[in-house]
JSON list of C-alpha atoms in Angstrom, two decimals:
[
{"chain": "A", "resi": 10, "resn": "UNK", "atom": "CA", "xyz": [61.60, 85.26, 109.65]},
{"chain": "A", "resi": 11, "resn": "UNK", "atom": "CA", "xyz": [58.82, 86.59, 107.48]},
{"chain": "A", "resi": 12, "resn": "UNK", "atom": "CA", "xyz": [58.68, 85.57, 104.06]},
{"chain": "A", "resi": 13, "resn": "UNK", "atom": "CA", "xyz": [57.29, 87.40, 101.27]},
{"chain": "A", "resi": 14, "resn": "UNK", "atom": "CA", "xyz": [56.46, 85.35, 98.44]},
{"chain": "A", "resi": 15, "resn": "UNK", "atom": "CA", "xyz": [54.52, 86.79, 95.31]},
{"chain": "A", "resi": 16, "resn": "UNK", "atom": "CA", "xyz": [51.96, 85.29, 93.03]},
{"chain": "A", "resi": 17, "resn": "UNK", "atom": "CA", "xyz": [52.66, 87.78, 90.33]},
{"chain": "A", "resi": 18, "resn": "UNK", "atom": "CA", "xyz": [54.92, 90.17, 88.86]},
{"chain": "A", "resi": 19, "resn": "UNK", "atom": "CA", "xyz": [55.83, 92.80, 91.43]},
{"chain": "A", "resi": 20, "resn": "UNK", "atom": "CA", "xyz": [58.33, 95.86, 91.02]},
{"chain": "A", "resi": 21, "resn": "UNK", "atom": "CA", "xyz": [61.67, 94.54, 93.12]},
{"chain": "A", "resi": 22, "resn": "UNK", "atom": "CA", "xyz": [62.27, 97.69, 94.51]},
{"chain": "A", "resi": 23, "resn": "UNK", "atom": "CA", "xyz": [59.13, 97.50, 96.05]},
{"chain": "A", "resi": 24, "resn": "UNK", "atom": "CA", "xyz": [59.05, 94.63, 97.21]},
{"chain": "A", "resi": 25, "resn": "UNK", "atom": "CA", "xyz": [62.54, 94.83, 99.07]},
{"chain": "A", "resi": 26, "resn": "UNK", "atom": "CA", "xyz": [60.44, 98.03, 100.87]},
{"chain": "A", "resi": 27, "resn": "UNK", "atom": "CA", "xyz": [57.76, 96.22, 102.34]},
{"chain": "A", "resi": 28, "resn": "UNK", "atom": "CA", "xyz": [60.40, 93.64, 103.11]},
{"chain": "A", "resi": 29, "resn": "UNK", "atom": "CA", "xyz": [62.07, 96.72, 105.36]},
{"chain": "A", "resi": 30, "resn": "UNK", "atom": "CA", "xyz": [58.76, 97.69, 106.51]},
{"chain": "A", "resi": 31, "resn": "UNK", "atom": "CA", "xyz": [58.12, 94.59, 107.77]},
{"chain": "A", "resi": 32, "resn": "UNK", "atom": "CA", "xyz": [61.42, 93.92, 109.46]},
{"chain": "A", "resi": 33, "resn": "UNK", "atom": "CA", "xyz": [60.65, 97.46, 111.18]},
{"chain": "A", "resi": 34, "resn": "UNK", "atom": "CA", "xyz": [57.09, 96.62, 112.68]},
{"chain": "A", "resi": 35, "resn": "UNK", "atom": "CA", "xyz": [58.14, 93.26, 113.32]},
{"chain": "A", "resi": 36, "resn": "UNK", "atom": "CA", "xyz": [61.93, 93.13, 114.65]},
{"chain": "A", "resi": 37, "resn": "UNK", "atom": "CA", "xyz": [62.79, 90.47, 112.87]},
{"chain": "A", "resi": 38, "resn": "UNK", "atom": "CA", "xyz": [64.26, 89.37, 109.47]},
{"chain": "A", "resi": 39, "resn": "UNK", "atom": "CA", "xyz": [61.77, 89.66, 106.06]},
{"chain": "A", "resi": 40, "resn": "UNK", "atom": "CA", "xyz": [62.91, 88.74, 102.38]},
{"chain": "A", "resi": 41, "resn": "UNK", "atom": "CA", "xyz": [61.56, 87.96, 99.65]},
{"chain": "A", "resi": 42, "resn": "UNK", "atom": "CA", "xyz": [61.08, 84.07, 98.86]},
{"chain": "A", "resi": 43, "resn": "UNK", "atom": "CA", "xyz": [60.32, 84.16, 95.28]},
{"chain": "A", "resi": 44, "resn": "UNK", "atom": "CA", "xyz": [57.54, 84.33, 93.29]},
{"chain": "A", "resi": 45, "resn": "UNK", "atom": "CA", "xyz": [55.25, 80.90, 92.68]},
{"chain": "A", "resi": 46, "resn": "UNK", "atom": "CA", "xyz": [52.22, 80.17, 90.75]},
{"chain": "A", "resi": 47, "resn": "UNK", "atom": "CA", "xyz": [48.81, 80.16, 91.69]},
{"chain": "A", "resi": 48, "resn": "UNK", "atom": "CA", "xyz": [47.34, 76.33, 91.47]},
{"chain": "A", "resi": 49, "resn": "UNK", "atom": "CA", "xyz": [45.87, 76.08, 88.34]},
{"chain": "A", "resi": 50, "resn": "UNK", "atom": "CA", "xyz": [42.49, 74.66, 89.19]},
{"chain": "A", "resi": 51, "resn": "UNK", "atom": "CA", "xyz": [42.06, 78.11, 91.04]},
{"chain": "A", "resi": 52, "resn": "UNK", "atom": "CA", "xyz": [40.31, 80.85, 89.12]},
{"chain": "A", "resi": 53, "resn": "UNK", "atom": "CA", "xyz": [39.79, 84.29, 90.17]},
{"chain": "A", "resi": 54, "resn": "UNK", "atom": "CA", "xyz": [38.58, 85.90, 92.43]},
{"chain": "A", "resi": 55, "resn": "UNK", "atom": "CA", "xyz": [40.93, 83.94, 94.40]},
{"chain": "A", "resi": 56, "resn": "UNK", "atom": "CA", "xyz": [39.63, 81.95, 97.41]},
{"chain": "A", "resi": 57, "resn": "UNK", "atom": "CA", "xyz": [42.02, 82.98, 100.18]},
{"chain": "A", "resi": 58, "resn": "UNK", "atom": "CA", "xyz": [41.53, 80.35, 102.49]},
{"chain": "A", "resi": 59, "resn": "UNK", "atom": "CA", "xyz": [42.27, 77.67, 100.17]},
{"chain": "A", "resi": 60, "resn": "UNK", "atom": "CA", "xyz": [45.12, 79.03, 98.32]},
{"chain": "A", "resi": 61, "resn": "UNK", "atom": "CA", "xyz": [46.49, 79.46, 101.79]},
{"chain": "A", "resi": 62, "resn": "UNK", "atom": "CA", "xyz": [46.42, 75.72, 102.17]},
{"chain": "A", "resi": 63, "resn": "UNK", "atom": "CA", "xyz": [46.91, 74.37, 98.90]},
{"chain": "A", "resi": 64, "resn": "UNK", "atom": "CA", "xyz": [50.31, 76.69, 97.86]},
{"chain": "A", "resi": 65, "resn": "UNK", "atom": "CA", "xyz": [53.20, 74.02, 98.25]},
{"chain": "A", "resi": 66, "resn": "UNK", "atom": "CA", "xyz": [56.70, 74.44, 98.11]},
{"chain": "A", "resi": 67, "resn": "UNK", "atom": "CA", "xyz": [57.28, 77.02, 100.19]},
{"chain": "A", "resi": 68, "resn": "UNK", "atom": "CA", "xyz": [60.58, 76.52, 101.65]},
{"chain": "A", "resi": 69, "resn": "UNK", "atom": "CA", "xyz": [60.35, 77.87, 105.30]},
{"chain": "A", "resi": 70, "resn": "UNK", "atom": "CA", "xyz": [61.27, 77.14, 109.23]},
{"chain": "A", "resi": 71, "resn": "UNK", "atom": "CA", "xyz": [58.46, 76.17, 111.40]},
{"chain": "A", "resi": 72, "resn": "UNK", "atom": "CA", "xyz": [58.29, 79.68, 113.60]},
{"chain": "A", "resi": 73, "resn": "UNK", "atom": "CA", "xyz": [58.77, 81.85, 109.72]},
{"chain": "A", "resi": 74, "resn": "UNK", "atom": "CA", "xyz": [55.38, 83.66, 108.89]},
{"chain": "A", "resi": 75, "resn": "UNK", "atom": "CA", "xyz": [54.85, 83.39, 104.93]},
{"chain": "A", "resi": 76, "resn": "UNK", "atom": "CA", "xyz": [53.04, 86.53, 103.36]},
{"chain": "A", "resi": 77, "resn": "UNK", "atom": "CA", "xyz": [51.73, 86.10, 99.89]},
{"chain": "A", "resi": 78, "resn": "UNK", "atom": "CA", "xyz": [51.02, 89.16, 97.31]},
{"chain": "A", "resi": 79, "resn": "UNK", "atom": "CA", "xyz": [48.76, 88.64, 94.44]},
{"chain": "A", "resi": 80, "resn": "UNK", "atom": "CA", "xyz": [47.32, 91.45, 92.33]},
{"chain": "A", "resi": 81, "resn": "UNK", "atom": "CA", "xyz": [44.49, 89.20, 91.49]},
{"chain": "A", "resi": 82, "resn": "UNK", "atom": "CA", "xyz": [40.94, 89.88, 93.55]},
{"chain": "A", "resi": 83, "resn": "UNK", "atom": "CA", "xyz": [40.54, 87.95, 96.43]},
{"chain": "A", "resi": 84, "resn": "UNK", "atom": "CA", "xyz": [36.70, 86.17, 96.71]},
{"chain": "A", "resi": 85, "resn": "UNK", "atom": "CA", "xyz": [34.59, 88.35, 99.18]},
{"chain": "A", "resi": 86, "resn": "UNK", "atom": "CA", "xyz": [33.98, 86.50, 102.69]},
{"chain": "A", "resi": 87, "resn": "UNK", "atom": "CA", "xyz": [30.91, 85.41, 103.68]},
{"chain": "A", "resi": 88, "resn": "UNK", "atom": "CA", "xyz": [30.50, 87.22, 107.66]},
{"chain": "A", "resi": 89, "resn": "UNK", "atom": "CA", "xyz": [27.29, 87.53, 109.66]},
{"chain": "A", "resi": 90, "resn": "UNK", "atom": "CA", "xyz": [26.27, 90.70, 108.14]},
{"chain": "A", "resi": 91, "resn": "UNK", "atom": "CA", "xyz": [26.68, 89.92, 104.73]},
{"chain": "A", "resi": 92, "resn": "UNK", "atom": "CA", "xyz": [29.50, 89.60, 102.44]},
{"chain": "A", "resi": 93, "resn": "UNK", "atom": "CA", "xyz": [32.59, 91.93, 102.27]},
{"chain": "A", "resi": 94, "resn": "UNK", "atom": "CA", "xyz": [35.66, 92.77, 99.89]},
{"chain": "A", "resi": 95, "resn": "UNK", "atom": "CA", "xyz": [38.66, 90.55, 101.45]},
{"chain": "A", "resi": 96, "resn": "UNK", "atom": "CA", "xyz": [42.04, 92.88, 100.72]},
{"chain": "A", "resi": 97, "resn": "UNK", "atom": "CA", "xyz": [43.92, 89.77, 102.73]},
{"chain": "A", "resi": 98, "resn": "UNK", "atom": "CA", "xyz": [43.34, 87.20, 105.14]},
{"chain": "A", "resi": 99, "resn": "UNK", "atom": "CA", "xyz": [45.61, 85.49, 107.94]},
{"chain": "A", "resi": 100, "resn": "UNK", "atom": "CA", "xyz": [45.43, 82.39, 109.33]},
{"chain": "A", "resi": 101, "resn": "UNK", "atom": "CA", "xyz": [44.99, 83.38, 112.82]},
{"chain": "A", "resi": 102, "resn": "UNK", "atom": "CA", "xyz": [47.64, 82.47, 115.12]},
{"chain": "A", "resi": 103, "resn": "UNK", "atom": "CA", "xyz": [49.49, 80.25, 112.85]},
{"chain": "A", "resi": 104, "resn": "UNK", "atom": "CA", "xyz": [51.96, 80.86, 109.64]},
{"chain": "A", "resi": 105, "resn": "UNK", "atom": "CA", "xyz": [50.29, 82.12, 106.23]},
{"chain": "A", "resi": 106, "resn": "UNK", "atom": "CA", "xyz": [48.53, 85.00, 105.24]},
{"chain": "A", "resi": 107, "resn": "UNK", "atom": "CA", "xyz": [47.70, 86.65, 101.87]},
{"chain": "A", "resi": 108, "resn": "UNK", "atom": "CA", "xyz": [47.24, 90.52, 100.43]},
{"chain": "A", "resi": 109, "resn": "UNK", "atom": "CA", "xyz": [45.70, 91.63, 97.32]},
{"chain": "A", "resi": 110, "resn": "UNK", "atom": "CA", "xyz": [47.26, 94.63, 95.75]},
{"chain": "A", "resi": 111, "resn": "UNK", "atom": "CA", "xyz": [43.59, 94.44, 93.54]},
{"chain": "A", "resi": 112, "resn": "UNK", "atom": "CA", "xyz": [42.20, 98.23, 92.75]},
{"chain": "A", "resi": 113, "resn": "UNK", "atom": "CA", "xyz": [45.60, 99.62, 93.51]},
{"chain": "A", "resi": 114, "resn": "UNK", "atom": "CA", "xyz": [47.52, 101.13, 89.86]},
{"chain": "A", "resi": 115, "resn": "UNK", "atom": "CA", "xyz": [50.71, 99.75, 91.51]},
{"chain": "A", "resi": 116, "resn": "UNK", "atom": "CA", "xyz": [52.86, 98.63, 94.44]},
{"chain": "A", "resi": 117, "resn": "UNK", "atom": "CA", "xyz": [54.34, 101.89, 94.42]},
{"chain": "A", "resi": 118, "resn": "UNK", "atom": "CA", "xyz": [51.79, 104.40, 94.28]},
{"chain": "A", "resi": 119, "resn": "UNK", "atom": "CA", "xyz": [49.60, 102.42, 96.78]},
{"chain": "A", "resi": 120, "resn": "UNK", "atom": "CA", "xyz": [52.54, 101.58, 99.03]},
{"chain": "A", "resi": 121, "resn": "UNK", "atom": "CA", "xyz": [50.82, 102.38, 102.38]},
{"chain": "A", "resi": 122, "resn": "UNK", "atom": "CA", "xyz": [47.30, 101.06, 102.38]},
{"chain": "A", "resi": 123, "resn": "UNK", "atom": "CA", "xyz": [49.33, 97.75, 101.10]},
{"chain": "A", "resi": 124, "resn": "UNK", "atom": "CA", "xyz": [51.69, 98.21, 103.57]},
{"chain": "A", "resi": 125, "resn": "UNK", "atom": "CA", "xyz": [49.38, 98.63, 106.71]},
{"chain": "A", "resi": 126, "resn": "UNK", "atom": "CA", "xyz": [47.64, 95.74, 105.35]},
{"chain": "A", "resi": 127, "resn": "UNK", "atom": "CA", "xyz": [50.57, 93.11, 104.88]},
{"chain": "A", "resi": 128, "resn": "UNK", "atom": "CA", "xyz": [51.10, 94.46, 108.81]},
{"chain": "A", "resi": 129, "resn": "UNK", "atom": "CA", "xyz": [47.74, 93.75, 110.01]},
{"chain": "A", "resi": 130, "resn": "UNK", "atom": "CA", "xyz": [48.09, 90.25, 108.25]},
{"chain": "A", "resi": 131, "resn": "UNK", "atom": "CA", "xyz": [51.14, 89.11, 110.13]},
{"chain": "A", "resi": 132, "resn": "UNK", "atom": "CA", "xyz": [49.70, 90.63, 113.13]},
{"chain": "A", "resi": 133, "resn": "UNK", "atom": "CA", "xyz": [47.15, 88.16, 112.95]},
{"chain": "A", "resi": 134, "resn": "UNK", "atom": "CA", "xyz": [49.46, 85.75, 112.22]},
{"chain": "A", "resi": 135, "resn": "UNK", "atom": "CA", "xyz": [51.38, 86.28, 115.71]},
{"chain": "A", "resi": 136, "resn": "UNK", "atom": "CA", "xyz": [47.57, 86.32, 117.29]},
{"chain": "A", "resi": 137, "resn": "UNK", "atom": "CA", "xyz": [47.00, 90.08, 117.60]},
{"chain": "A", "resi": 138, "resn": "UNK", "atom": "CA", "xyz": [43.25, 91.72, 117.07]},
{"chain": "A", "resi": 139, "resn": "UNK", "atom": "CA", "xyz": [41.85, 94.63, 115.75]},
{"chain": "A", "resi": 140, "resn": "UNK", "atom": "CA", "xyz": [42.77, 97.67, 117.51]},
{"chain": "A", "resi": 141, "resn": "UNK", "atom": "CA", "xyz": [40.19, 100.74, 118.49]},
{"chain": "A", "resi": 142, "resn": "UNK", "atom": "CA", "xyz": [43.72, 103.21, 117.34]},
{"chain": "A", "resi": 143, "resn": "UNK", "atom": "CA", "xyz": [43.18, 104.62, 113.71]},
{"chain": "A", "resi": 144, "resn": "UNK", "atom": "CA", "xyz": [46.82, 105.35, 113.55]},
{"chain": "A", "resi": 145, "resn": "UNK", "atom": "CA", "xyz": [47.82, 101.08, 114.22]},
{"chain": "A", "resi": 146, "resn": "UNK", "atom": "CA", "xyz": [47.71, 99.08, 111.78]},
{"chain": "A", "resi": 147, "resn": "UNK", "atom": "CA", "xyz": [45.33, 96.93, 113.26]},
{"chain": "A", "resi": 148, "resn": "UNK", "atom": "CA", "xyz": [42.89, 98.93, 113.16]},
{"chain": "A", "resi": 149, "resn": "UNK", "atom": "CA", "xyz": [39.92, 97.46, 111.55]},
{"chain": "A", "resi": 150, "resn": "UNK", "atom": "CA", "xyz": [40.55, 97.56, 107.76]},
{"chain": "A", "resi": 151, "resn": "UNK", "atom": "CA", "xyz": [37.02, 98.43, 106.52]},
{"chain": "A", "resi": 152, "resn": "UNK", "atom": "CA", "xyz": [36.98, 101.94, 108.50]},
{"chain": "A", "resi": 153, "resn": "UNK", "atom": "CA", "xyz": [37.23, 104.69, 105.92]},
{"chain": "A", "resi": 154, "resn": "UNK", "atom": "CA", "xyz": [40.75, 106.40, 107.38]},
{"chain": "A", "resi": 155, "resn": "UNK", "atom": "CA", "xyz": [42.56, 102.62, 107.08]},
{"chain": "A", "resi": 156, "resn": "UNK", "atom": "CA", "xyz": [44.15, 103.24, 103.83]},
{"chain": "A", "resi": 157, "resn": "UNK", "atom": "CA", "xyz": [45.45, 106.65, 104.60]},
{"chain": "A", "resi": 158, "resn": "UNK", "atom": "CA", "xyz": [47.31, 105.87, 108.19]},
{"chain": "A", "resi": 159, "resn": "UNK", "atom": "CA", "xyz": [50.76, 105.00, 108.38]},
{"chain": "A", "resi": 160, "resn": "UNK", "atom": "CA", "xyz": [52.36, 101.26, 108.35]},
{"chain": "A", "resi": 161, "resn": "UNK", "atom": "CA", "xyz": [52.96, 101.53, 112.27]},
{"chain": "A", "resi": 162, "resn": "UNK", "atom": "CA", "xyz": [51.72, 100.21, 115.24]},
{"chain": "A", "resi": 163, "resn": "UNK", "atom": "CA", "xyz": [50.33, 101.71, 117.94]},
{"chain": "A", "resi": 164, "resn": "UNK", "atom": "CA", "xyz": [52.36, 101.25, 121.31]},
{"chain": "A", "resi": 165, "resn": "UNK", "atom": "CA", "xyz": [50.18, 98.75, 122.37]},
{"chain": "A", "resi": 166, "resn": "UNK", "atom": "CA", "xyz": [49.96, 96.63, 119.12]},
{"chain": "A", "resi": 167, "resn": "UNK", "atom": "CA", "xyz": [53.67, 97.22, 119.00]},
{"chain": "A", "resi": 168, "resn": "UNK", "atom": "CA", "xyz": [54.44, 95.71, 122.87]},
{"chain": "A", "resi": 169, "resn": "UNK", "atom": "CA", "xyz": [51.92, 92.22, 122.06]},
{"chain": "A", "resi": 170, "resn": "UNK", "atom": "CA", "xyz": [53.62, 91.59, 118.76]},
{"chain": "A", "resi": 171, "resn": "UNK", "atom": "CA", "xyz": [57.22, 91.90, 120.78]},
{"chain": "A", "resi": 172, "resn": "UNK", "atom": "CA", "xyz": [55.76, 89.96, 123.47]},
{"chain": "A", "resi": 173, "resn": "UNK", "atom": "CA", "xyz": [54.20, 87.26, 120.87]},
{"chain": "A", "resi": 174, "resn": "UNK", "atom": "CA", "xyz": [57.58, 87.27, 119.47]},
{"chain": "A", "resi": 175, "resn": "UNK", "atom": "CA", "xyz": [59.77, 86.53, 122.97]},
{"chain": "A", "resi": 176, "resn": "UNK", "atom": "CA", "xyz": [57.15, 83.34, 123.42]},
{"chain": "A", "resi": 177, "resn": "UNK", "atom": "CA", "xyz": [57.77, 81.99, 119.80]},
{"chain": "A", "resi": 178, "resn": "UNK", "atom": "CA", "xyz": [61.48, 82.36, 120.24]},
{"chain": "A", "resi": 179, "resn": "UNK", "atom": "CA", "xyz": [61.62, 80.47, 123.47]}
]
């Protein structure tokens, strides 16, 4: 089960959409959770890796994946060659991941770039990598065409997450 939990207020309608986009890419069930505060002792830009760790409450199995959606700014990462805007973050191979819908005017207008991002972020989540196919959603999400592709995967990207999927059921 994926759960989609938000961090702010989000248009319902959209929200049950990327709930169906999910279950599409993924297969499996996706609903929304609820919506819970950010820690207070957090201030923004948001630090993604510890909000990750620090949200509590979540009420979930042990195999659900838990996507959060803020419209706050996540903090830019610090990577080899310098820093870089952070539009969401996974914790690889394990259960939470987080989206910004920052620099959008709304979930509805900016449904796909948000869309092939909450993707990528539970790909990561079920241990997939980048992928060298600008129409997948893993494609790298810095590349220039990223925003404009489709919420799909490729039929590779597609095969590993069912794959990924079979193992975590059995």
């Amino acid at each position: 089960m994926i759960r989609v939990v938000t961090l702010d207020s989000f248009d319902e309608k959209q929200i049950a959409k990327l709930c169906q986009t999910l279950y599409t890419a993924f297969g499996v069930g996706s609903e929304h959770s609820g919506q819970k505060e950010v820690p207070a002792d957090m201030s923004d830009p948001l630090d993604a890796e510890k909000l990750l760790t620090e949200m509590k409450g979540i009420r979930a199995y042990e195999d659900d994946k838990v996507l959060f959606i803020t419209s706050r700014k996540l903090k830019e990462r610090e990577l080899a060659g310098g820093k870089t805007p952070t539009p969401g973050f996974a914790q690889y191979n394990k259960s939470r991941a987080i989206i910004s819908t920052h620099g959008f005017k709304d979930l509805e207008t900016s449904f796909k770039p948000v869309a092939r991002n909450a993707l990528q972020q539970i790909g990561h989540l079920w241990g997939l990598h980048h992928c060298l196919d600008p129409r997948c959603s893993m494609y790298p999400p810095w590349t220039p065409s990223f925003s404009s592709g489709e919420p799909t995967f490729c039929t590779f990207c597609r095969d590993k997450s069912e794959q990924k999927l079979r193992l975590a059921k059995s």
